[in-house]
Amino acid sequence: MDNKNVLRTGAVMAGSTLMMLLMSSPAFALTRDDGDDPGPGLSVGETLGLYVALPVLSFLVIAGLVMVLDKSRKQEKRQV
C-alpha cells in the first residue's frame, strides 16, 4: 500500500467517525418517549455493587464451582 491510499483511508475513517459523533449528539436524549417513566437514580454504592461487585462475585462463584467440580485431577491421581 502506498502513502496515498493510507491517507485516503485515514481521511475516510476520520470523516465517518466525525459524522457519527455529530449525528448521535446527546441532545436527542432530552426528548422523552411515550411511556418513558425513569425511576430514581442509583447511589454510588448501588452503582459499584451492581456493576463491579456483582460481576466479580459471579466470576468467583463460577470459578470456585469449576475448581470444586473438576474431575481431571481425580483421574490423574488414579492413573499414577
PDB file of C-alpha atoms in Angstrom:
ATOM      1  CA  MET A   1       0.000   0.000   0.000  1.00  0.00           C
ATOM      2  CA  ASP A   2       1.328   3.406  -0.845  1.00  0.00           C
ATOM      3  CA  ASN A   3       1.014   6.568   1.213  1.00  0.00           C
ATOM      4  CA  LYS A   4      -1.780   7.914  -0.959  1.00  0.00           C
ATOM      5  CA  ASN A   5      -4.085   5.015  -0.088  1.00  0.00           C
ATOM      6  CA  VAL A   6      -3.178   5.226   3.592  1.00  0.00           C
ATOM      7  CA  LEU A   7      -4.008   8.936   3.690  1.00  0.00           C
ATOM      8  CA  ARG A   8      -7.257   8.387   1.819  1.00  0.00           C
ATOM      9  CA  THR A   9      -8.274   5.594   4.193  1.00  0.00           C
ATOM     10  CA  GLY A  10      -7.430   7.746   7.208  1.00  0.00           C
ATOM     11  CA  ALA A  11      -9.434  10.656   5.855  1.00  0.00           C
ATOM     12  CA  VAL A  12     -12.463   8.461   5.172  1.00  0.00           C
ATOM     13  CA  MET A  13     -12.289   6.905   8.637  1.00  0.00           C
ATOM     14  CA  ALA A  14     -11.897  10.276  10.357  1.00  0.00           C
ATOM     15  CA  GLY A  15     -14.750  11.762   8.341  1.00  0.00           C
ATOM     16  CA  SER A  16     -17.108   8.886   9.049  1.00  0.00           C
ATOM     17  CA  THR A  17     -16.228   8.935  12.750  1.00  0.00           C
ATOM     18  CA  LEU A  18     -16.868  12.663  12.930  1.00  0.00           C
ATOM     19  CA  MET A  19     -20.203  12.291  11.155  1.00  0.00           C
ATOM     20  CA  MET A  20     -21.277   9.509  13.512  1.00  0.00           C
ATOM     21  CA  LEU A  21     -20.384  11.656  16.521  1.00  0.00           C
ATOM     22  CA  LEU A  22     -22.318  14.593  15.155  1.00  0.00           C
ATOM     23  CA  MET A  23     -25.364  12.509  14.265  1.00  0.00           C
ATOM     24  CA  SER A  24     -25.615  10.928  17.713  1.00  0.00           C
ATOM     25  CA  SER A  25     -25.488  14.089  19.764  1.00  0.00           C
ATOM     26  CA  PRO A  26     -26.658  13.851  23.367  1.00  0.00           C
ATOM     27  CA  ALA A  27     -29.325  16.497  22.711  1.00  0.00           C
ATOM     28  CA  PHE A  28     -31.568  13.711  21.415  1.00  0.00           C
ATOM     29  CA  ALA A  29     -31.578  12.196  24.909  1.00  0.00           C
ATOM     30  CA  LEU A  30     -33.552  15.139  26.286  1.00  0.00           C
ATOM     31  CA  THR A  31     -36.758  14.261  24.472  1.00  0.00           C
ATOM     32  CA  ARG A  32     -38.888  11.722  26.318  1.00  0.00           C
ATOM     33  CA  ASP A  33     -40.597   8.852  24.543  1.00  0.00           C
ATOM     34  CA  ASP A  34     -44.202   7.913  25.136  1.00  0.00           C
ATOM     35  CA  GLY A  35     -44.477   5.783  28.256  1.00  0.00           C
ATOM     36  CA  ASP A  36     -40.993   6.709  29.417  1.00  0.00           C
ATOM     37  CA  ASP A  37     -41.027   6.766  33.207  1.00  0.00           C
ATOM     38  CA  PRO A  38     -37.482   6.704  34.602  1.00  0.00           C
ATOM     39  CA  GLY A  39     -37.090   5.637  38.203  1.00  0.00           C
ATOM     40  CA  PRO A  40     -34.891   7.198  40.850  1.00  0.00           C
ATOM     41  CA  GLY A  41     -31.161   7.247  40.202  1.00  0.00           C
ATOM     42  CA  LEU A  42     -28.685   4.878  41.794  1.00  0.00           C
ATOM     43  CA  SER A  43     -26.346   5.941  44.565  1.00  0.00           C
ATOM     44  CA  VAL A  44     -22.581   5.449  44.250  1.00  0.00           C
ATOM     45  CA  GLY A  45     -22.696   2.361  46.454  1.00  0.00           C
ATOM     46  CA  GLU A  46     -25.543   0.812  44.484  1.00  0.00           C
ATOM     47  CA  THR A  47     -23.765   1.519  41.209  1.00  0.00           C
ATOM     48  CA  LEU A  48     -20.492  -0.023  42.386  1.00  0.00           C
ATOM     49  CA  GLY A  49     -22.314  -3.005  43.815  1.00  0.00           C
ATOM     50  CA  LEU A  50     -24.305  -3.595  40.649  1.00  0.00           C
ATOM     51  CA  TYR A  51     -21.567  -3.032  38.071  1.00  0.00           C
ATOM     52  CA  VAL A  52     -18.406  -4.056  39.976  1.00  0.00           C
ATOM     53  CA  ALA A  53     -19.104  -6.274  42.981  1.00  0.00           C
ATOM     54  CA  LEU A  54     -21.823  -8.423  41.422  1.00  0.00           C
ATOM     55  CA  PRO A  55     -19.780  -9.402  38.319  1.00  0.00           C
ATOM     56  CA  VAL A  56     -16.681 -10.110  40.452  1.00  0.00           C
ATOM     57  CA  LEU A  57     -18.744 -12.216  42.847  1.00  0.00           C
ATOM     58  CA  SER A  58     -20.323 -14.087  39.923  1.00  0.00           C
ATOM     59  CA  PHE A  59     -16.891 -14.789  38.470  1.00  0.00           C
ATOM     60  CA  LEU A  60     -15.591 -16.093  41.799  1.00  0.00           C
ATOM     61  CA  VAL A  61     -18.608 -18.362  42.297  1.00  0.00           C
ATOM     62  CA  ILE A  62     -18.295 -19.822  38.801  1.00  0.00           C
ATOM     63  CA  ALA A  63     -14.513 -20.271  39.142  1.00  0.00           C
ATOM     64  CA  GLY A  64     -14.998 -21.922  42.543  1.00  0.00           C
ATOM     65  CA  LEU A  65     -17.612 -24.315  41.175  1.00  0.00           C
ATOM     66  CA  VAL A  66     -15.337 -25.251  38.288  1.00  0.00           C
ATOM     67  CA  MET A  67     -12.438 -25.911  40.655  1.00  0.00           C
ATOM     68  CA  VAL A  68     -14.548 -27.947  43.083  1.00  0.00           C
ATOM     69  CA  LEU A  69     -16.310 -29.993  40.415  1.00  0.00           C
ATOM     70  CA  ASP A  70     -13.190 -30.589  38.302  1.00  0.00           C
ATOM     71  CA  LYS A  71     -12.738 -34.313  37.804  1.00  0.00           C
ATOM     72  CA  SER A  72      -9.491 -34.334  35.815  1.00  0.00           C
ATOM     73  CA  ARG A  73      -7.306 -34.106  38.954  1.00  0.00           C
ATOM     74  CA  LYS A  74      -9.020 -37.137  40.481  1.00  0.00           C
ATOM     75  CA  GLN A  75      -8.435 -39.160  37.308  1.00  0.00           C
ATOM     76  CA  GLU A  76      -4.740 -38.203  37.182  1.00  0.00           C
ATOM     77  CA  LYS A  77      -4.172 -39.367  40.754  1.00  0.00           C
ATOM     78  CA  ARG A  78      -5.716 -42.777  39.995  1.00  0.00           C
ATOM     79  CA  GLN A  79      -3.511 -43.325  36.961  1.00  0.00           C
ATOM     80  CA  VAL A  80      -0.252 -42.659  38.850  1.00  0.00           C
TER      81      VAL A  80
END
